[in-house]
mmCIF file of C-alpha atoms and ligand atoms in Angstrom:
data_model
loop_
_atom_site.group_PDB
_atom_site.id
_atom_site.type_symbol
_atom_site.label_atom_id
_atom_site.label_comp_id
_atom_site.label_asym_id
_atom_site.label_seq_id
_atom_site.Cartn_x
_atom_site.Cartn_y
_atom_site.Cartn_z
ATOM 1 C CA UNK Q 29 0.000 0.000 0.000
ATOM 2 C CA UNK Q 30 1.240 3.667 -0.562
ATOM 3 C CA UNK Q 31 1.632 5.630 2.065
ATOM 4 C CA UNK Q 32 1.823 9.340 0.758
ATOM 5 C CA UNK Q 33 -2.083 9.745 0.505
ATOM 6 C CA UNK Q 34 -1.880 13.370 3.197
ATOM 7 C CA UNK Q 35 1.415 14.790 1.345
ATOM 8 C CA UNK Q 36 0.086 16.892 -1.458
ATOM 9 C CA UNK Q 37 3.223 17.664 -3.585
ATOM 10 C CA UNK Q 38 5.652 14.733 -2.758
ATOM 11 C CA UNK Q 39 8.709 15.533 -4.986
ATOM 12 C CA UNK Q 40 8.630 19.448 -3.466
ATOM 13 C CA UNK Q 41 8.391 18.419 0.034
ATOM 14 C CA UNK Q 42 11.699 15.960 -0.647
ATOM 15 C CA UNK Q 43 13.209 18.133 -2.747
ATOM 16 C CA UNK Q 44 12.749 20.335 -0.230
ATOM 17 C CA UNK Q 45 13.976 18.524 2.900
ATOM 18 C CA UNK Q 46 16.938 17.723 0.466
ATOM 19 C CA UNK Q 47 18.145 21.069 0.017
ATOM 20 C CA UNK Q 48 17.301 22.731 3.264
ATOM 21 C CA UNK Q 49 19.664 20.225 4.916
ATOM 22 C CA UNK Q 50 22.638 21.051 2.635
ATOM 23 C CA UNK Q 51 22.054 24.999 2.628
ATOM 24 C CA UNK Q 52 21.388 25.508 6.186
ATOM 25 C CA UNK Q 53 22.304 22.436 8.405
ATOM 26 C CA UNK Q 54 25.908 22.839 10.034
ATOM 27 C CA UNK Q 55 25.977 19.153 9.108
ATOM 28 C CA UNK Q 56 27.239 20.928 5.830
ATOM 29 C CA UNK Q 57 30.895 21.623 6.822
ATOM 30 C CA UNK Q 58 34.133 20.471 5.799
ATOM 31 C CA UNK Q 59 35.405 20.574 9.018
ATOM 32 C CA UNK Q 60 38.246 23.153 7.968
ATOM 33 C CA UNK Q 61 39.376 26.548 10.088
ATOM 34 C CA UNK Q 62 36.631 28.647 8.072
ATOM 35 C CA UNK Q 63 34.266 26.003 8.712
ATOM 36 C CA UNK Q 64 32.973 26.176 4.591
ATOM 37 C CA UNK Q 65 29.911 23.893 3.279
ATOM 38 C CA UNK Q 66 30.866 20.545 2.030
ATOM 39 C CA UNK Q 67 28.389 20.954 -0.876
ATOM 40 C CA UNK Q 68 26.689 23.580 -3.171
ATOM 41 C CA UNK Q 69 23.061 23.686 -3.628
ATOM 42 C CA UNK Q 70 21.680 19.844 -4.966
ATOM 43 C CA UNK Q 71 19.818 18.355 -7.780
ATOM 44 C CA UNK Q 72 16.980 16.115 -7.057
ATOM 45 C CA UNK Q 73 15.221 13.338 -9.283
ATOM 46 C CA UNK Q 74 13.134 10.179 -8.740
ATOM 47 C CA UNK Q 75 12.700 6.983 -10.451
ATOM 48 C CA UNK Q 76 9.725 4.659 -10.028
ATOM 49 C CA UNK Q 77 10.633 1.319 -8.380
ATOM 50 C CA UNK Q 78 9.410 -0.857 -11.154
ATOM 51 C CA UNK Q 79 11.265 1.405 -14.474
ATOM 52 C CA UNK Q 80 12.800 -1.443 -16.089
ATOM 53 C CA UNK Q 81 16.312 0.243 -16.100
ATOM 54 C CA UNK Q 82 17.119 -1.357 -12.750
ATOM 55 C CA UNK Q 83 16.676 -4.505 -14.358
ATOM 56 C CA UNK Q 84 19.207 -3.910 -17.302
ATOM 57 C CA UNK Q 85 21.310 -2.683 -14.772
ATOM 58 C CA UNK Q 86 21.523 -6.859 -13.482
ATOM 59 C CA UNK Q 87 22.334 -7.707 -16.901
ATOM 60 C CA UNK Q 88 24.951 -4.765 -17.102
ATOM 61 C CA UNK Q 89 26.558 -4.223 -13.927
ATOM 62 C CA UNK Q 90 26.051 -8.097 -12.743
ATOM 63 C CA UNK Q 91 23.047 -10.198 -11.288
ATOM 64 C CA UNK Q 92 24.269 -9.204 -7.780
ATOM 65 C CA UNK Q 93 22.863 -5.034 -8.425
ATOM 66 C CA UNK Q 94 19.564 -4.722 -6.343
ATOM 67 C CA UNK Q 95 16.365 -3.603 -8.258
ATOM 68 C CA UNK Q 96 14.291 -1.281 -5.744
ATOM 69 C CA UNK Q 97 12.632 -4.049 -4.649
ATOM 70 C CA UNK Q 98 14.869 -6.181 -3.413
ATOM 71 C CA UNK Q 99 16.980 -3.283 -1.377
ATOM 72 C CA UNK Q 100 13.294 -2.334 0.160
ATOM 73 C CA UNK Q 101 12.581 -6.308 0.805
ATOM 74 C CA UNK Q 102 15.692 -6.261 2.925
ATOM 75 C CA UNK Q 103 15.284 -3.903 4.731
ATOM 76 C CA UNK Q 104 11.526 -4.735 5.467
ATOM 77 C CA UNK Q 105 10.960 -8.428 4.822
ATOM 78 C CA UNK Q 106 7.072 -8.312 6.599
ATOM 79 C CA UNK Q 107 5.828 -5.489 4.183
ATOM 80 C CA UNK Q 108 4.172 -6.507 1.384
ATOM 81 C CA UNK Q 109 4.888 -4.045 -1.673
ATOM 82 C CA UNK Q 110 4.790 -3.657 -5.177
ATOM 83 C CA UNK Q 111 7.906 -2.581 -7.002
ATOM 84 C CA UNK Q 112 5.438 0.085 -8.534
ATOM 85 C CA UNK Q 113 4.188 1.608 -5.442
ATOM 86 C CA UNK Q 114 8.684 2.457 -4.771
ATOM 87 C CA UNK Q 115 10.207 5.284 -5.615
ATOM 88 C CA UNK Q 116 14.102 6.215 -5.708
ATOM 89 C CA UNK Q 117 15.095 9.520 -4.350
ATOM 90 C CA UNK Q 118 18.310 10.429 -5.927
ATOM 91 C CA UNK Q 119 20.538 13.471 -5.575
ATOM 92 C CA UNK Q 120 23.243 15.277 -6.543
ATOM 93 C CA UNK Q 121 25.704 17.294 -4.180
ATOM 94 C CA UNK Q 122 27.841 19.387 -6.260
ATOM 95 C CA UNK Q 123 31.467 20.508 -5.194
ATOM 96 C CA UNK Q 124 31.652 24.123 -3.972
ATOM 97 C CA UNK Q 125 33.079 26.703 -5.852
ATOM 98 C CA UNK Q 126 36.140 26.782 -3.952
ATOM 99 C CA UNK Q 127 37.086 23.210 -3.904
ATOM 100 C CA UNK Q 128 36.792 22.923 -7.859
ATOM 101 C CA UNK Q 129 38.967 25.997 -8.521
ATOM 102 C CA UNK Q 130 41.830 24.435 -5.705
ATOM 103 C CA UNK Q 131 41.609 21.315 -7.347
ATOM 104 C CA UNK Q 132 41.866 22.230 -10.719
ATOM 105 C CA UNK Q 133 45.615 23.796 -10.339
ATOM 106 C CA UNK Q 134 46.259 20.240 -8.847
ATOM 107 C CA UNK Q 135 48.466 18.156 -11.528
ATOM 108 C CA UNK Q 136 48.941 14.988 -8.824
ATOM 109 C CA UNK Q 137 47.566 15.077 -5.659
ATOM 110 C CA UNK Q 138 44.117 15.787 -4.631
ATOM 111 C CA UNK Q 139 44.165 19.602 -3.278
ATOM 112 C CA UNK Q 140 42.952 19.528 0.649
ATOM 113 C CA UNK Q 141 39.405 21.116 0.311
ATOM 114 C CA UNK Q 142 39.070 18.411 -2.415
ATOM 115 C CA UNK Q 143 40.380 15.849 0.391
ATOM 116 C CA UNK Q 144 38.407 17.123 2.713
ATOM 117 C CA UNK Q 145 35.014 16.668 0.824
ATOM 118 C CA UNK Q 146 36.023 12.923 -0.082
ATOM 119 C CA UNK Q 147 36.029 12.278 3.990
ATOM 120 C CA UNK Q 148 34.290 14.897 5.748
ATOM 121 C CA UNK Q 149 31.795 15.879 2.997
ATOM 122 C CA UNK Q 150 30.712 12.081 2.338
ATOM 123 C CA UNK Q 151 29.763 12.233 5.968
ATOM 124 C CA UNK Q 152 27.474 14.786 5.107
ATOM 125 C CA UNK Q 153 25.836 12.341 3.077
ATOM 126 C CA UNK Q 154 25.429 9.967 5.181
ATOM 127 C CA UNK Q 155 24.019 12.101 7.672
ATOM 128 C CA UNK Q 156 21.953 13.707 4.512
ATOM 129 C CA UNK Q 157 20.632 9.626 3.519
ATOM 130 C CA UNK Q 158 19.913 9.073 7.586
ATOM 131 C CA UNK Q 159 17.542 12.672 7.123
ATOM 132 C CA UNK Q 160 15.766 11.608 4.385
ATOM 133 C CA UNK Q 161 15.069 8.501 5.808
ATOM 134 C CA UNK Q 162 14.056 9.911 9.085
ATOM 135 C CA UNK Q 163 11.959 12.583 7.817
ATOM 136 C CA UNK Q 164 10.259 9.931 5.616
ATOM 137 C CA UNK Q 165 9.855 7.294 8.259
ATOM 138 C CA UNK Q 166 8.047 10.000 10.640
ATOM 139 C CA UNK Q 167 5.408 10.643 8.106
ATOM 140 C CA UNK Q 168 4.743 7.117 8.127
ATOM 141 C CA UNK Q 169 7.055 6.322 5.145
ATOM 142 C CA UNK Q 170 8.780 3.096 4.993
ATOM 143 C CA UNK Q 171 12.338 4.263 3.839
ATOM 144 C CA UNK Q 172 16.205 2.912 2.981
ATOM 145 C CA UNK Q 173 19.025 4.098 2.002
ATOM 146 C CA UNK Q 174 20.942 1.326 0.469
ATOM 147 C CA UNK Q 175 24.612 2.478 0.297
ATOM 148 C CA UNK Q 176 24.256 2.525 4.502
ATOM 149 C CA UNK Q 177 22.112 -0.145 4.693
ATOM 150 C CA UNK Q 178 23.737 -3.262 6.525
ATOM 151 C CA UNK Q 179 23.390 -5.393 3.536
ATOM 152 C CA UNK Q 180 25.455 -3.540 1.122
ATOM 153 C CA UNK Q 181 28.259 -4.849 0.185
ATOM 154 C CA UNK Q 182 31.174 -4.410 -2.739
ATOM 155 C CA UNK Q 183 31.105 -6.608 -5.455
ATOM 156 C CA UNK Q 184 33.420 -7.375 -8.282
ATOM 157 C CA UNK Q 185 31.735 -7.122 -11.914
ATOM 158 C CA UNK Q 186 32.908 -9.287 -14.564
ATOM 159 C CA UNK Q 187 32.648 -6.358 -17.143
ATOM 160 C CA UNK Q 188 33.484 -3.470 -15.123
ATOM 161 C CA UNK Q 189 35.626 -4.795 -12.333
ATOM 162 C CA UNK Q 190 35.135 -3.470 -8.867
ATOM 163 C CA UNK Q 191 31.320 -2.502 -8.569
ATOM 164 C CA UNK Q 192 28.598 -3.296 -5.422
ATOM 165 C CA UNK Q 193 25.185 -4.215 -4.477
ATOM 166 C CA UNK Q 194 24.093 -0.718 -5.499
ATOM 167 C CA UNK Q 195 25.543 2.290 -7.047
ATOM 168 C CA UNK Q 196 24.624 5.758 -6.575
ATOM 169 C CA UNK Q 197 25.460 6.574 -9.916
ATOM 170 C CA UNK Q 198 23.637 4.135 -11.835
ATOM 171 C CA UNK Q 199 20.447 5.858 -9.365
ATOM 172 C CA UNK Q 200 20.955 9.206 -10.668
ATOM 173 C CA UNK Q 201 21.470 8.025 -14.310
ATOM 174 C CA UNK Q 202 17.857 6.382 -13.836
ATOM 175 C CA UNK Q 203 16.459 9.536 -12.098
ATOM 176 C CA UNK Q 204 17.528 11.814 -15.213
ATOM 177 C CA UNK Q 205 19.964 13.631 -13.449
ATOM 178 C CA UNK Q 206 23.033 13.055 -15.653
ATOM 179 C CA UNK Q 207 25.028 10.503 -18.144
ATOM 180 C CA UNK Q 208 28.332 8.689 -17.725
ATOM 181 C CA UNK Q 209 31.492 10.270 -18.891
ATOM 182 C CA UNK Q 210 34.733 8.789 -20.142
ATOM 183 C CA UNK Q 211 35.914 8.774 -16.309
ATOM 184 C CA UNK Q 212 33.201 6.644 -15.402
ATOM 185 C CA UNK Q 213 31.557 9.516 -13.709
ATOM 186 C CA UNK Q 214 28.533 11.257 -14.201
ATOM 187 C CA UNK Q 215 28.016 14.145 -16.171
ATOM 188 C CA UNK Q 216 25.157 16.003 -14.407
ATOM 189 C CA UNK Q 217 23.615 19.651 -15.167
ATOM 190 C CA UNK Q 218 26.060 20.604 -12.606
ATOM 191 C CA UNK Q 219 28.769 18.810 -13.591
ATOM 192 C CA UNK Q 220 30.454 16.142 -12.987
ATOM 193 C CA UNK Q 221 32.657 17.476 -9.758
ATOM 194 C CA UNK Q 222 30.156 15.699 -7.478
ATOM 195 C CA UNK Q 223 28.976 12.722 -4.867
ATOM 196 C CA UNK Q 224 25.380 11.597 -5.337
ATOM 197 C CA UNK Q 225 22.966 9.447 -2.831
ATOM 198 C CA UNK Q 226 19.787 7.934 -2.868
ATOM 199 C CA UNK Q 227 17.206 6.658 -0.467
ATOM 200 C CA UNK Q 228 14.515 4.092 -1.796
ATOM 201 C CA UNK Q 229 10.970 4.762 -0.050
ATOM 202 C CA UNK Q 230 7.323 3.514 -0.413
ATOM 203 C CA UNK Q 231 6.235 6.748 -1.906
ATOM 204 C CA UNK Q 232 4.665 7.668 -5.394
ATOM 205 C CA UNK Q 233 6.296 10.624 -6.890
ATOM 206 C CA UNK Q 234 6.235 10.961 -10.483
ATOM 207 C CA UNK Q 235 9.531 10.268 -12.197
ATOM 208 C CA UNK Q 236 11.746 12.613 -13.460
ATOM 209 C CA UNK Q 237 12.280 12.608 -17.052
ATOM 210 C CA UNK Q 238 15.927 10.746 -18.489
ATOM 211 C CA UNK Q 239 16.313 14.256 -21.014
ATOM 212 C CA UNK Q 240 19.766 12.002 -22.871
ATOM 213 C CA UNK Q 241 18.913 8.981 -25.476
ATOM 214 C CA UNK Q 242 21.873 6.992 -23.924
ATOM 215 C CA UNK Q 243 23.668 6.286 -20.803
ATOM 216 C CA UNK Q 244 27.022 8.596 -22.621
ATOM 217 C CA UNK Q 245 24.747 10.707 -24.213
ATOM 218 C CA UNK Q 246 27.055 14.020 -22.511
ATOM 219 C CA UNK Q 247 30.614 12.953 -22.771
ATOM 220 C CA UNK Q 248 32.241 14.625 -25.792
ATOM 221 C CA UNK Q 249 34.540 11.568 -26.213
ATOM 222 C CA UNK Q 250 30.978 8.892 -26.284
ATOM 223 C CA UNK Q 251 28.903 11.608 -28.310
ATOM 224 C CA UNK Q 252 31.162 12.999 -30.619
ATOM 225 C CA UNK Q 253 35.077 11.090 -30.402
ATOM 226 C CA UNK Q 254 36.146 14.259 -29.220
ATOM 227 C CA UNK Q 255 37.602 15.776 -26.275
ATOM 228 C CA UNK Q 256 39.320 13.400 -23.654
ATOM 229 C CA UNK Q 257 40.444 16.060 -21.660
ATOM 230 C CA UNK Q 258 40.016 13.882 -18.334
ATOM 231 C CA UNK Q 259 42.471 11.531 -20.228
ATOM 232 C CA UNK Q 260 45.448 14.005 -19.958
ATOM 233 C CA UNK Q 261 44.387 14.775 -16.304
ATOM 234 C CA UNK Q 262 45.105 11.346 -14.739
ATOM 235 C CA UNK Q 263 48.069 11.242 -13.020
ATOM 236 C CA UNK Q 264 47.855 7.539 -12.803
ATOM 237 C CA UNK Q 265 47.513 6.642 -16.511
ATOM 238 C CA UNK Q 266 43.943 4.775 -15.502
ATOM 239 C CA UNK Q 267 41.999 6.616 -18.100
ATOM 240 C CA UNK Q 268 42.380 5.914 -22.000
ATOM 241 C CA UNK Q 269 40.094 6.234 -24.757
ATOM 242 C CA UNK Q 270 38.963 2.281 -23.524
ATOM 243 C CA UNK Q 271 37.805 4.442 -20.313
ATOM 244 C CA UNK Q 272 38.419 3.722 -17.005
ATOM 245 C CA UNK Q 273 40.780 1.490 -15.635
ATOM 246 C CA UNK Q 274 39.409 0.902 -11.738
ATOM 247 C CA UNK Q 275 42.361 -1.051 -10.687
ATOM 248 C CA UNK Q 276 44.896 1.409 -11.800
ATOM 249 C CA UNK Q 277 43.125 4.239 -10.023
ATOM 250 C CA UNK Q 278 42.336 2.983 -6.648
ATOM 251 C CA UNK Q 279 46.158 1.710 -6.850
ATOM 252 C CA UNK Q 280 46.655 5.239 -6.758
ATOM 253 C CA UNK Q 281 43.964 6.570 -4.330
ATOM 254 C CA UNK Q 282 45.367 4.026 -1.747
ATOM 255 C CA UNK Q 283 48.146 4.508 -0.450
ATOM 256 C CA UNK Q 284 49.827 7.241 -3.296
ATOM 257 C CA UNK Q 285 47.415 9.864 -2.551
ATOM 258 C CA UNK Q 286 46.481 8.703 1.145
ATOM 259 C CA UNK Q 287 50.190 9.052 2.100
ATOM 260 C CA UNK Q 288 49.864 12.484 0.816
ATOM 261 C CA UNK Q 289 47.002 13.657 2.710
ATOM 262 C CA UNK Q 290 48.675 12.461 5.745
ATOM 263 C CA UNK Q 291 51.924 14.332 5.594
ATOM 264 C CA UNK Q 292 50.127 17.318 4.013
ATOM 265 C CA UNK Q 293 46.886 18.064 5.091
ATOM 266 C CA UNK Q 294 47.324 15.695 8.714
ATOM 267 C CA UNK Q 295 44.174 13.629 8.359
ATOM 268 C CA UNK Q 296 43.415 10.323 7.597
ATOM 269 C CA UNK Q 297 42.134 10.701 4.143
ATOM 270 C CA UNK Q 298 42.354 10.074 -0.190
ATOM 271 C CA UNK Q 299 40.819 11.256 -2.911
ATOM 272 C CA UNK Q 300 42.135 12.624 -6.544
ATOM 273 C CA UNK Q 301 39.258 14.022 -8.978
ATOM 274 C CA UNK Q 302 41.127 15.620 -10.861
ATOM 275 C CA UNK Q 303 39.530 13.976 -14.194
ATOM 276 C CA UNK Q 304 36.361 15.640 -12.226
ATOM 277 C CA UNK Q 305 38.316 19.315 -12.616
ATOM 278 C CA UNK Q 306 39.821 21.158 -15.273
ATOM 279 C CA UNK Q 307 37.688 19.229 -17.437
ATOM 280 C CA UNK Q 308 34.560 20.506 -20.007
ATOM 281 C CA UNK Q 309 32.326 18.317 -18.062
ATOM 282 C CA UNK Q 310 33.045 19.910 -14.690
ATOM 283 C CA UNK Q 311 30.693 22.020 -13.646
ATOM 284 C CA UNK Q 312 28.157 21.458 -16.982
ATOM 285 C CA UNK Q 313 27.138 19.384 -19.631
ATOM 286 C CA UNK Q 314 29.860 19.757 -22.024
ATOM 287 C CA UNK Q 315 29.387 21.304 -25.123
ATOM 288 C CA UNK Q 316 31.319 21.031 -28.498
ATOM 289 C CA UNK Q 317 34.521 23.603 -28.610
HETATM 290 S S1 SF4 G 29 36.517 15.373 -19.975
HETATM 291 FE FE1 SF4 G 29 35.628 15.140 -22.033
HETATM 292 S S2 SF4 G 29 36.008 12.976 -22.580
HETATM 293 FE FE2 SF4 G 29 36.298 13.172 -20.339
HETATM 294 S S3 SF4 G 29 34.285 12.637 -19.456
HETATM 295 FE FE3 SF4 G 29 34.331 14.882 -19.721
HETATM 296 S S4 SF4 G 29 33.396 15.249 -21.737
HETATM 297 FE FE4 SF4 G 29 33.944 13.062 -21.645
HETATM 298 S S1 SF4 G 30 40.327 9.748 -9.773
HETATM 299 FE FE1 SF4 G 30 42.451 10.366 -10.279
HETATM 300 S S2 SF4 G 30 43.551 8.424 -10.586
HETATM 301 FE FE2 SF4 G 30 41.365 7.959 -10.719
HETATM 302 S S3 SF4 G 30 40.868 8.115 -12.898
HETATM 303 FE FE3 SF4 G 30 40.413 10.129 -12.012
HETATM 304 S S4 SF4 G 30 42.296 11.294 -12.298
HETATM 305 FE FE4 SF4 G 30 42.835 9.143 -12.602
#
């Protein structure tokens, strides 16, 4: 059964909650001196629980990627629901102003506001996810958030390598909120200098529409063989005109650019991005130069 039937305008009143949290909770923080916001304002979309894309997803990703359903079944296994009466909540928390520009003088190492949001910001989403959820569950609401739900776990994909039970990515690709990129990140109306989450709830709010005709309709390189600026970014050599090579980056994440937040920046951290900055596809869909 659905359980929105007393809120009137569901994808306002998440949206909503969504980006009154990031603009005015002091969750928001970096944790630095100056005490700056983590994020910028976010996007919001939805997806219904039964749109067929989380099933290709299984036969892309690999059998072990959870439809709606069976994240939601999980989590409650004495409700009985529908995979049409789910929706996915998905969302987009852009990099600040501030961190992009630092991070696009970076030619190696991550700069430390970039660091910073890899660590301290992502804690912002999980405290953001834990909201959502909350908020949901006290209107009566049955909510998850399946990246910090106990059952997620990482998974390797025979195509792609490492991958998990559910990816926050793939989410916002089915919520219309953006298209894959030559990186393997997504290219969203803001850009691809982002983090994204998602909370899966038994709500009905009316999808957003996918505005691309493929899942690389943005990327110059995917669209029109052009660009492949992120290419000449990677200090690692991980990224080609094959794409992405995930073992060659997180070989670099861990420990090359750990060991340098350490002795730099004095906090247990990683991160990199810089094929997220500097890049057409930073802060916009890309278009032709
Ligand atoms: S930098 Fe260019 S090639 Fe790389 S993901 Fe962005 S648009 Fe695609
Ligand atoms: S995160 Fe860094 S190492 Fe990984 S692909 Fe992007 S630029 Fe290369």
């Amino acid at each position: 059964m659905k359980e929105n039937s007393k809120i009137k305008e569901p994808a306002q009143w998440i949206e909503g909650l969504i980006k009154d949290f990031i603009n005015q909770s002091p969750e928001n923080t970096l944790k630095n001196a100056a005490n700056e916001k983590a994020w910028a304002e976010p996007l919001v979309g939805f997806s219904r629980g039964d749109d067929p894309v989380y099933q290709d997803f299984k036969e892309h990703v690999g059998a072990f990627h959870w439809t709606p359903l069976e994240i939601f079944t999980k989590a409650f296994p004495d409700l009985k629901v529908a995979a049409e009466e789910l929706t996915v909540i998905s969302y987009i928390l852009p990099q600040t102003e501030r961190t992009k520009a630092d991070n696009r003088k970076e030619t190696a190492y991550p700069s430390e506001r970039w660091a910073r949001a890899r660590i301290f910001g992502e804690e912002v989403n999980v405290k953001l996810r834990q909201q959502v959820v909350a908020t949901l569950q006290g209107r009566g609401i049955k909510a998850v958030a399946p990246m910090i739900s106990p059952f997620w776990e990482g998974k390797v994909s025979e195509r792609f390598g490492f991958a998990s039970t559910w990816s926050e990515r793939h989410a916002a690709y089915a919520s219309g909120l953006g298209t894959f990129g030559l990186c393997d990140g997504l290219i969203t109306p803001k850009g691809k200098a982002m983090r994204c989450g998602s909370v899966v709830a038994n709500i009905e709010v009316p999808p957003t529409q996918r505005p691309y005709k493929n899942h690389q309709a943005y990327c110059l390189f995917y669209s029109q063989g052009i660009c492949k600026k992120c290419i000449k970014r990677c200090p690692a050599g991980a990224l080609s005109e094959r794409g992405h090579d995930k073992v060659k980056c997180r070989s670099y994440l861990h420990p090359v650019t750990q060991d340098y937040v350490k002795a730099n920046y004095k906090f247990d951290g990683y991160g990199c991005g810089l094929c997220q900055t500097g890049v057409p596809c930073e802060s916009k869909i890309p278009k032709e130069e």
